[in-house]
Coordinates of C-alpha atoms in Angstrom, one line a residue:
M1290 CA 105.4 -121.4 -17.7
Q1291 CA 103.6 -124.8 -18.3
Q1292 CA 100.7 -124.8 -20.3
A1293 CA 98.5 -126.6 -17.9
S1294 CA 99.2 -123.3 -15.2
Y1295 CA 97.6 -121.1 -18.7
P1296 CA 94.2 -120.5 -17.4
T1297 CA 90.6 -121.6 -19.4
V1298 CA 89.8 -119.0 -21.9
I1299 CA 86.4 -117.9 -23.0
L1300 CA 86.3 -116.1 -26.4
G1301 CA 82.9 -114.2 -25.7
G1302 CA 80.1 -113.6 -23.7
G1303 CA 76.5 -114.9 -25.1
F1304 CA 74.6 -117.6 -23.7
V1305 CA 77.3 -120.6 -25.1
G1306 CA 80.2 -118.2 -23.1
L1307 CA 78.7 -117.3 -20.0
F1308 CA 77.3 -120.6 -19.1
T1309 CA 80.4 -122.1 -19.8
A1310 CA 82.0 -119.5 -17.4
L1311 CA 79.7 -119.6 -14.9
H1312 CA 79.3 -123.9 -15.3
L1313 CA 83.3 -124.1 -14.2
S1314 CA 82.9 -121.6 -11.9
H1315 CA 80.4 -124.1 -9.3
Q1316 CA 81.6 -126.8 -10.5
N1317 CA 85.1 -125.9 -8.1
Y1318 CA 87.4 -125.8 -11.4
S1319 CA 91.0 -126.3 -10.3
Q1320 CA 92.4 -124.0 -13.6
P1321 CA 91.7 -120.2 -13.4
I1322 CA 89.2 -119.2 -15.7
V1323 CA 89.0 -115.8 -18.1
L1324 CA 85.8 -114.3 -20.0
I1325 CA 86.6 -112.2 -22.9
E1326 CA 83.9 -109.9 -24.3
Q1327 CA 84.2 -106.5 -25.9
R1328 CA 80.4 -105.2 -24.6
D1329 CA 80.2 -104.6 -20.7
R1330 CA 76.3 -106.0 -20.8
F1331 CA 74.5 -109.4 -21.1
S1332 CA 72.2 -109.5 -23.5
F1333 CA 69.4 -112.3 -23.0
K1334 CA 68.4 -112.3 -26.3
P1335 CA 65.0 -114.3 -26.3
L1336 CA 63.9 -111.0 -24.1
L1337 CA 64.9 -108.3 -26.2
Y1338 CA 61.1 -107.4 -27.4
E1339 CA 60.6 -107.4 -23.7
L1340 CA 63.4 -104.4 -22.7
L1341 CA 62.0 -102.4 -26.2
S1342 CA 58.4 -102.8 -25.3
G1343 CA 59.2 -101.7 -21.5
E1344 CA 57.3 -105.5 -20.5
L1345 CA 60.9 -105.7 -18.6
H1346 CA 63.3 -104.0 -17.2
S1347 CA 67.5 -103.2 -18.6
E1348 CA 69.1 -104.2 -15.5
Q1349 CA 66.7 -108.1 -15.7
V1350 CA 67.4 -108.9 -19.2
Y1351 CA 70.6 -106.5 -20.2
P1352 CA 72.4 -107.0 -16.6
R1353 CA 75.8 -105.8 -16.2
Y1354 CA 79.2 -109.0 -16.6
K1355 CA 80.4 -107.7 -13.1
E1356 CA 77.5 -107.6 -11.6
L1357 CA 76.5 -111.7 -13.1
L1358 CA 79.9 -112.8 -12.3
A1359 CA 80.2 -111.1 -8.9
G1360 CA 81.4 -113.8 -6.1
S1361 CA 82.3 -116.2 -8.6
K1362 CA 85.9 -117.3 -9.8
V1363 CA 85.8 -115.7 -13.3
N1364 CA 87.8 -112.7 -14.6
F1365 CA 85.9 -110.8 -16.6
V1366 CA 88.1 -109.1 -19.4
Q1367 CA 86.5 -106.4 -21.3
D1368 CA 88.2 -106.2 -24.5
S1369 CA 87.7 -107.5 -28.0
V1370 CA 89.5 -109.9 -29.4
Q1371 CA 92.4 -109.0 -32.4
S1372 CA 94.0 -112.6 -33.0
I1373 CA 93.8 -116.2 -32.6
N1374 CA 96.6 -118.5 -32.9
L1375 CA 95.4 -122.0 -31.9
V1376 CA 99.4 -123.3 -33.0
E1377 CA 100.7 -120.6 -30.5
R1378 CA 97.3 -121.2 -27.9
S1379 CA 97.8 -117.2 -27.6
I1380 CA 95.2 -114.3 -28.2
T1381 CA 95.8 -111.6 -29.0
V1382 CA 93.6 -107.9 -28.0
A1383 CA 92.9 -105.2 -28.4
S1384 CA 94.5 -103.3 -25.7
G1385 CA 98.0 -104.8 -27.1
K1386 CA 97.7 -107.3 -24.4
S1387 CA 98.7 -111.3 -25.7
I1388 CA 97.1 -114.6 -23.7
N1389 CA 99.1 -117.7 -23.8
Y1390 CA 95.7 -120.7 -22.7
S1391 CA 95.4 -124.0 -22.1
K1392 CA 92.2 -125.0 -22.5
L1393 CA 90.0 -122.4 -25.2
V1394 CA 86.3 -122.2 -25.7
L1395 CA 85.2 -120.1 -28.7
A1396 CA 81.7 -118.5 -28.7
L1397 CA 81.6 -115.4 -30.6
G1398 CA 78.0 -116.2 -31.4
G1399 CA 77.5 -114.1 -34.7
K1400 CA 77.8 -111.1 -36.8
T1401 CA 74.4 -109.0 -38.1
T1402 CA 75.3 -109.4 -42.3
Y1403 CA 73.6 -107.6 -44.6
F1404 CA 73.8 -109.7 -47.4
D1405 CA 75.6 -107.0 -49.3
T1406 CA 72.8 -104.3 -49.4
H1407 CA 74.0 -101.0 -50.7
G1408 CA 73.3 -98.6 -47.4
A1409 CA 72.3 -101.3 -44.9
A1410 CA 74.7 -101.0 -42.5
E1411 CA 74.6 -97.5 -42.7
Y1412 CA 70.8 -97.2 -42.5
A1413 CA 68.6 -100.0 -40.8
M1414 CA 68.7 -100.8 -37.7
P1415 CA 70.1 -104.5 -36.5
F1416 CA 68.3 -106.0 -33.5
T1417 CA 70.2 -108.7 -31.6
S1418 CA 71.4 -106.5 -28.0
G1419 CA 70.7 -105.1 -25.5
A1420 CA 71.7 -101.4 -26.9
E1421 CA 70.1 -102.0 -30.0
A1422 CA 66.7 -102.4 -28.8
I1423 CA 67.6 -99.2 -27.0
A1424 CA 68.4 -97.1 -29.9
L1425 CA 65.9 -99.2 -31.4
R1426 CA 62.9 -98.2 -28.7
K1427 CA 64.3 -94.2 -28.8
H1428 CA 64.2 -93.9 -33.0
L1429 CA 60.8 -95.1 -32.5
R1430 CA 59.9 -92.4 -30.3
S1431 CA 61.2 -90.0 -32.0
R1432 CA 59.9 -90.6 -35.9
L1433 CA 56.2 -91.2 -33.6
Q1434 CA 56.6 -87.4 -31.8
L1435 CA 57.9 -85.8 -35.0
A1436 CA 54.8 -87.3 -36.4
I1437 CA 52.2 -85.4 -34.4
Q1438 CA 54.3 -82.5 -35.3
T1439 CA 54.5 -82.9 -38.7
P1440 CA 51.0 -81.7 -41.2
D1441 CA 52.1 -82.9 -44.2
P1442 CA 49.9 -86.1 -44.5
K1443 CA 52.5 -88.3 -46.9
Y1444 CA 55.4 -87.1 -44.6
R1445 CA 54.0 -88.0 -41.6
Q1446 CA 53.3 -91.0 -43.1
L1447 CA 56.4 -92.1 -44.0
L1448 CA 57.5 -91.5 -41.1
L1449 CA 55.0 -94.0 -38.8
T1450 CA 55.5 -96.6 -41.4
V1451 CA 57.8 -99.6 -40.2
A1452 CA 59.7 -101.7 -42.0
I1453 CA 61.4 -104.8 -40.5
I1454 CA 63.8 -107.2 -43.5
G1455 CA 63.4 -110.8 -42.7
A1456 CA 60.7 -113.1 -42.4
G1457 CA 62.6 -115.8 -40.0
P1458 CA 61.4 -115.6 -36.2
A1459 CA 63.0 -112.5 -34.8
G1460 CA 61.6 -110.5 -38.0
I1461 CA 57.5 -112.0 -36.6
E1462 CA 58.2 -111.6 -33.1
L1463 CA 59.4 -107.9 -33.7
A1464 CA 56.9 -107.0 -36.3
C1465 CA 54.2 -108.3 -32.9
T1466 CA 55.8 -106.4 -30.9
L1467 CA 55.5 -103.4 -32.8
A1468 CA 52.5 -103.5 -34.2
D1469 CA 50.6 -104.1 -30.7
L1470 CA 53.6 -101.5 -28.8
L1471 CA 52.6 -98.5 -31.5
P1472 CA 49.3 -97.8 -31.3
I1473 CA 49.5 -96.8 -27.6
W1474 CA 52.8 -95.3 -27.5
Y1475 CA 51.2 -93.1 -30.3
D1476 CA 47.7 -92.8 -28.8
E1477 CA 49.8 -91.7 -25.6
I1478 CA 50.4 -89.2 -27.8
G1479 CA 47.2 -87.4 -28.6
G1480 CA 48.2 -89.4 -32.8
N1481 CA 45.8 -91.4 -34.7
A1482 CA 47.0 -94.9 -34.4
D1483 CA 45.1 -96.2 -38.1
E1484 CA 47.7 -94.3 -39.1
I1485 CA 51.0 -96.6 -37.9
R1486 CA 51.9 -99.0 -40.4
V1487 CA 54.2 -101.7 -39.6
V1488 CA 56.0 -104.0 -43.3
L1489 CA 57.5 -107.4 -43.1
V1490 CA 59.4 -107.7 -45.9
N1491 CA 61.2 -111.2 -47.2
R1492 CA 62.3 -112.6 -50.0
S1493 CA 60.0 -115.9 -50.6
R1494 CA 56.7 -116.0 -50.2
E1495 CA 57.3 -118.3 -46.5
L1496 CA 56.7 -117.3 -43.3
L1497 CA 59.7 -119.4 -41.4
K1498 CA 61.2 -120.5 -44.2
G1499 CA 63.8 -123.8 -43.0
D1500 CA 63.6 -122.9 -39.7
V1501 CA 63.0 -124.7 -36.7
N1502 CA 60.0 -122.9 -35.6
S1503 CA 58.1 -123.4 -39.4
H1504 CA 55.6 -125.9 -38.3
L1505 CA 53.9 -122.6 -36.0
R1506 CA 53.7 -120.7 -39.5
C1507 CA 49.3 -120.8 -39.8
T1508 CA 49.5 -120.2 -36.0
V1509 CA 52.4 -116.7 -37.0
Q1510 CA 49.8 -115.8 -39.8
R1511 CA 46.8 -115.3 -37.4
A1512 CA 49.2 -113.6 -34.7
L1513 CA 50.2 -111.1 -37.3
K1514 CA 47.5 -110.9 -38.8
N1515 CA 45.0 -109.7 -35.2
R1516 CA 47.2 -107.7 -34.1
A1517 CA 46.4 -104.1 -32.4
I1518 CA 46.5 -102.9 -36.4
P1519 CA 47.3 -105.8 -38.7
V1520 CA 50.8 -106.6 -40.4
D1521 CA 51.2 -106.2 -43.8
F1522 CA 53.2 -108.7 -45.6
L1523 CA 55.3 -107.4 -48.6
F1524 CA 57.0 -111.1 -50.0
D1525 CA 58.5 -112.3 -53.2
A1526 CA 60.8 -108.9 -52.4
A1527 CA 64.0 -108.9 -52.9
V1528 CA 65.6 -106.2 -51.1
T1529 CA 68.5 -104.3 -53.3
A1530 CA 69.3 -101.3 -51.2
I1531 CA 68.4 -99.7 -48.4
K1532 CA 68.6 -95.4 -48.1
P1533 CA 67.9 -93.0 -45.4
E1534 CA 63.8 -93.6 -45.0
A1535 CA 63.5 -95.8 -48.0
I1536 CA 64.0 -99.3 -48.8
E1537 CA 64.5 -100.2 -52.4
Y1538 CA 63.5 -104.3 -54.1
R1539 CA 62.4 -105.6 -56.8
Q1540 CA 59.7 -107.6 -57.2
Q1541 CA 58.5 -109.5 -60.6
E1542 CA 60.9 -108.0 -62.4
Q1543 CA 60.8 -104.0 -61.8
T1544 CA 62.2 -102.6 -58.7
Q1545 CA 59.8 -100.6 -56.1
I1546 CA 60.8 -97.9 -53.5
L1547 CA 58.6 -98.6 -49.8
P1548 CA 59.0 -95.7 -48.1
A1549 CA 59.9 -96.2 -44.8
G1550 CA 60.6 -94.0 -41.4
T1551 CA 62.2 -97.0 -39.8
I1552 CA 63.9 -100.0 -41.5
A1553 CA 64.6 -102.6 -39.0
W1554 CA 67.1 -105.7 -39.9
T1555 CA 66.5 -109.0 -39.1
A1556 CA 67.0 -110.9 -42.3
G1557 CA 70.5 -113.1 -41.0
T1558 CA 73.6 -113.2 -39.2
A1559 CA 77.1 -114.8 -40.3
P1560 CA 79.9 -115.9 -38.3
N1561 CA 81.9 -113.8 -36.3
P1562 CA 84.9 -112.5 -38.8
L1563 CA 87.5 -113.8 -36.7
L1564 CA 87.3 -117.3 -37.4
M1565 CA 87.9 -116.9 -41.3
N1566 CA 91.3 -116.5 -39.8
L1567 CA 91.8 -119.7 -38.2
S1568 CA 94.1 -121.9 -39.1
I1569 CA 91.4 -124.6 -39.8
S1570 CA 91.2 -125.7 -43.5
P1571 CA 88.1 -125.7 -45.6
E1572 CA 87.3 -129.3 -45.5
K1573 CA 87.1 -128.5 -41.9
R1574 CA 84.3 -126.1 -42.1
D1575 CA 81.1 -125.7 -43.8
K1576 CA 79.4 -123.8 -46.4
R1577 CA 78.8 -120.4 -44.1
G1578 CA 82.5 -121.1 -43.0
R1579 CA 81.5 -122.2 -39.5
L1580 CA 83.9 -124.5 -37.7
I1581 CA 82.6 -128.3 -37.6
V1582 CA 83.0 -129.6 -34.0
T1583 CA 83.0 -133.5 -33.0
P1584 CA 80.0 -135.0 -31.4
T1585 CA 82.1 -133.6 -27.6
L1586 CA 81.9 -130.1 -29.2
Q1587 CA 86.1 -130.1 -29.8
L1588 CA 87.8 -129.6 -32.7
P1589 CA 89.8 -132.5 -34.2
D1590 CA 92.5 -131.0 -35.4
F1591 CA 93.2 -128.8 -31.4
P1592 CA 91.2 -131.0 -29.2
E1593 CA 91.9 -128.4 -26.8
V1594 CA 89.7 -126.2 -28.6
F1595 CA 85.8 -126.4 -27.9
A1596 CA 83.5 -123.9 -30.6
A1597 CA 79.2 -124.0 -29.6
G1598 CA 76.6 -122.0 -30.9
D1599 CA 76.9 -119.5 -33.8
C1600 CA 80.5 -120.5 -34.8
A1601 CA 80.2 -124.6 -34.6
V1602 CA 78.2 -127.1 -35.8
E1603 CA 78.8 -130.9 -35.4
S1604 CA 77.7 -132.1 -39.3
E1605 CA 75.9 -135.3 -37.9
N1606 CA 74.0 -133.4 -35.4
P1607 CA 73.4 -129.9 -36.1
Q1608 CA 70.7 -128.0 -33.8
P1609 CA 69.3 -124.8 -34.3
S1610 CA 70.5 -121.7 -32.8
T1611 CA 68.3 -120.8 -29.5
A1612 CA 69.2 -120.6 -26.0
Q1613 CA 68.0 -124.0 -25.3
V1614 CA 70.7 -125.7 -27.5
A1615 CA 73.4 -122.6 -26.5
Y1616 CA 72.7 -123.0 -22.2
Q1617 CA 73.3 -127.5 -22.9
Q1618 CA 76.1 -126.8 -25.4
G1619 CA 78.0 -124.4 -22.4
R1620 CA 77.4 -126.9 -19.6
A1621 CA 78.0 -129.7 -21.8
I1622 CA 81.2 -127.7 -22.5
A1623 CA 82.1 -126.9 -18.8
N1624 CA 81.6 -130.7 -18.0
N1625 CA 84.1 -132.1 -20.7
L1626 CA 86.7 -129.1 -19.2
K1627 CA 86.1 -130.3 -15.8
R1628 CA 86.5 -133.9 -17.0
L1629 CA 89.8 -133.0 -18.9
S1630 CA 91.0 -131.4 -15.2
E1631 CA 91.0 -134.4 -13.5
G1632 CA 92.4 -137.0 -15.9
K1633 CA 89.6 -137.9 -17.7
P1634 CA 88.0 -138.5 -21.2
T1635 CA 85.6 -136.1 -22.7
I1636 CA 82.1 -137.6 -23.9
P1637 CA 79.4 -136.3 -26.3
A1638 CA 77.4 -133.3 -25.5
S1639 CA 74.1 -134.2 -25.0
V1640 CA 71.3 -131.4 -26.3
N1641 CA 67.6 -132.1 -25.6
L1642 CA 65.3 -129.7 -27.8
R1643 CA 61.8 -129.4 -25.5
G1644 CA 59.7 -127.5 -28.1
T1645 CA 59.8 -123.9 -29.2
L1646 CA 58.4 -120.7 -27.9
M1647 CA 57.9 -117.4 -30.2
K1648 CA 56.5 -113.5 -28.9
L1649 CA 53.7 -113.4 -30.9
G1650 CA 52.5 -109.7 -29.3
L1651 CA 52.3 -107.9 -26.2
N1652 CA 50.7 -109.8 -23.8
E1653 CA 50.6 -113.0 -26.5
G1654 CA 52.9 -115.3 -27.0
V1655 CA 53.2 -119.4 -28.6
A1656 CA 54.7 -121.9 -26.1
N1657 CA 55.7 -125.2 -28.9
L1658 CA 55.9 -127.5 -25.7
F1659 CA 58.3 -131.1 -26.9
N1660 CA 56.7 -129.8 -30.5
K1661 CA 53.4 -131.7 -29.9
V1662 CA 51.5 -129.2 -27.1
Q1663 CA 51.2 -125.8 -28.5
I1664 CA 49.7 -122.7 -25.9
K1665 CA 48.9 -119.6 -27.5
G1666 CA 47.4 -115.7 -26.8
Q1667 CA 48.2 -115.2 -22.5
P1668 CA 48.9 -118.9 -21.1
G1669 CA 51.7 -119.6 -24.1
H1670 CA 52.7 -115.5 -23.0
L1671 CA 53.2 -116.5 -19.7
I1672 CA 54.8 -119.6 -19.9
R1673 CA 57.4 -118.5 -22.6
E1674 CA 58.8 -115.5 -20.1
A1675 CA 58.6 -117.5 -16.9
T1676 CA 60.6 -120.2 -18.8
Y1677 CA 63.0 -118.1 -20.3
L1678 CA 63.2 -115.8 -16.4
E1679 CA 64.1 -119.6 -15.5
L1680 CA 67.5 -119.9 -17.7
L1681 CA 68.6 -116.4 -16.4
P1682 CA 72.3 -116.6 -15.9
T1683 CA 72.9 -117.0 -12.0
P1684 CA 70.5 -118.5 -9.5
S1685 CA 70.4 -115.1 -7.8
H1686 CA 69.9 -112.8 -10.7
N1687 CA 66.5 -115.5 -11.7
L1688 CA 65.4 -115.2 -8.2
K1689 CA 65.1 -111.6 -7.9
I1690 CA 64.1 -110.9 -11.6
T1691 CA 61.3 -113.7 -11.2
A1692 CA 59.5 -112.4 -8.1
E1693 CA 60.1 -109.0 -9.9
W1694 CA 58.1 -110.2 -12.7
L1695 CA 55.5 -112.2 -11.1
T1696 CA 54.8 -108.9 -9.3
D1697 CA 54.6 -107.0 -12.0
E1698 CA 52.0 -109.1 -14.1
L1699 CA 50.4 -109.3 -11.3
F1700 CA 49.8 -105.9 -10.0
Q1701 CA 50.6 -104.0 -13.7
R1702 CA 53.5 -102.1 -12.4
H1703 CA 56.0 -100.4 -15.0
R1704 CA 53.4 -101.2 -17.5
P1705 CA 53.5 -98.9 -20.7
F1706 CA 49.8 -100.1 -21.4
T1707 CA 46.5 -101.7 -20.1
Y1708 CA 45.3 -105.0 -20.3
A1709 CA 42.0 -102.6 -21.0
Q1710 CA 44.3 -101.0 -23.9
L1711 CA 45.0 -104.9 -25.5
G1712 CA 41.3 -106.6 -24.7
Q1713 CA 42.7 -108.9 -22.5
T1714 CA 42.1 -110.1 -19.2
P1715 CA 41.5 -107.9 -16.6
W1716 CA 43.4 -108.3 -13.3
L1717 CA 42.2 -110.5 -11.2
S1718 CA 40.6 -112.7 -14.4
G1719 CA 44.7 -112.9 -14.7
I1720 CA 45.7 -113.9 -11.4
A1721 CA 45.1 -117.6 -12.3
T1722 CA 46.4 -117.6 -15.6
V1723 CA 49.7 -116.4 -14.1
A1724 CA 49.9 -118.8 -11.5
A1725 CA 49.6 -121.8 -14.4
G1726 CA 51.5 -120.1 -16.2
M1727 CA 54.3 -120.5 -13.3
I1728 CA 53.1 -123.1 -12.2
L1729 CA 53.6 -125.5 -15.5
A1730 CA 56.8 -123.2 -16.9
T1731 CA 59.5 -123.9 -14.2
P1732 CA 59.1 -127.8 -14.0
L1733 CA 59.7 -127.3 -18.5
A1734 CA 62.1 -124.9 -18.1
W1735 CA 64.1 -127.5 -15.2
R1736 CA 63.6 -130.4 -17.8
A1737 CA 64.5 -128.9 -20.5
A1738 CA 67.5 -127.4 -19.3
Q1739 CA 68.2 -130.5 -16.9
P1740 CA 67.2 -133.4 -17.7
M1741 CA 68.7 -135.5 -16.1
Q1742 CA 68.7 -133.9 -12.6
F1743 CA 65.0 -133.7 -13.1
Q1744 CA 64.2 -136.9 -13.3
Q1745 CA 66.5 -137.5 -10.3
N1746 CA 64.8 -135.7 -8.3
L1747 CA 61.4 -135.6 -9.1
N1748 CA 61.1 -139.0 -9.7
W1749 CA 59.4 -139.6 -6.6
T1750 CA 56.7 -137.0 -6.9
G1751 CA 54.5 -137.9 -10.1
V1752 CA 55.8 -134.8 -11.9
P1753 CA 57.3 -136.6 -14.7
T1754 CA 54.8 -138.5 -15.5
L1755 CA 52.6 -136.2 -15.1
L1756 CA 54.4 -134.3 -17.4
D1757 CA 54.9 -136.8 -20.1
R1758 CA 50.6 -137.8 -20.4
L1759 CA 50.4 -133.9 -20.5
V1760 CA 52.2 -134.2 -23.8
K1761 CA 50.8 -137.4 -25.1
N1762 CA 47.9 -135.7 -25.0

């Protein structure tokens, strides 16, 4: 069998892998497409906080791959990759099968890293997938239920304390969400919401240290303090161990203990361990072990292999690990695979950063458009959700979920809270804000994801010029 007749294999069903597969399918790619992923559901990571809180439903941000890929030309294989042989162009999966490929896309994503912290893997709860968001929700509900039944005030305080390790975007967004959400949940079962404590634990004194969102630090600090219950900070705290209901940490050269009934870990990720076993020399990796790729997202020594997302880095033009970057990388890889199948040379990937989005509580967020204009509060929340909904994996899924989201925003369906509880605007006065968010977010999302197509299709309308003026102002 000739190499050309082997399929194009995509390893990993995260943003890069899934969007590469979908773009290839939509482009009528001539070769068979195989997507290998061990999970049966896609986790839309930026919206996991909405899955945790109930603001969005599991079918919206945690859909099955079979649903997303229905009608496409992608062959979905639910299995775990055991080994990758780049020289022989073969993949071995847990079921024992060996799969040969003509082209390969490494989109394995990252793994939660605990930095060898004793007990962290056993007692801390990660927050990187739909399954983990659901598990955290169930755990928190059970802690609250146990607390309301506990007469011992000291133990009740432990149960009602949530410690979040890591003050990067994930830790901050989770802290803001829980500081609004837990008081509502506890109040519903008759508890005193003032007893709840959310603590953000960080090794340094800086929020968002070294992150693409670091310029939002002042906005974030205010948001953390202005929640239903203010988030407490535990800074300069080096976590040394995680115990069943406590964190051990070093601060000012002293070992201290923070009792906590829930410990969430958002302190970092590491490249997938499979990458370490590849026949790639150390000089072709960065200090974290990620694969160094060319501007076309190919491996220098294996041009038939593409890599992106948390697996890879282009040393001359490194990109942050965000959804908008992964989406554009997936599209770029698909375009280059299509070009190779037509005998054309590959072209450098073009990634355009159009700003950042953060969730800063229930019904509150910040949209930092093009890193020049900050839209905060409820409008920021609406722009954030609408922008991410525009990036949902398939047009039909996108349309269905966006319509459901808009209906929920207008009529407050399926909500675990009310605007009155959050001190937000009521239903009628919120309609204009929702509409404005949708109207603004749709062209912004299109422009962020497909800038050239956006310019070509809407140039005659004046919308691109209008957005440019908005950004300049």
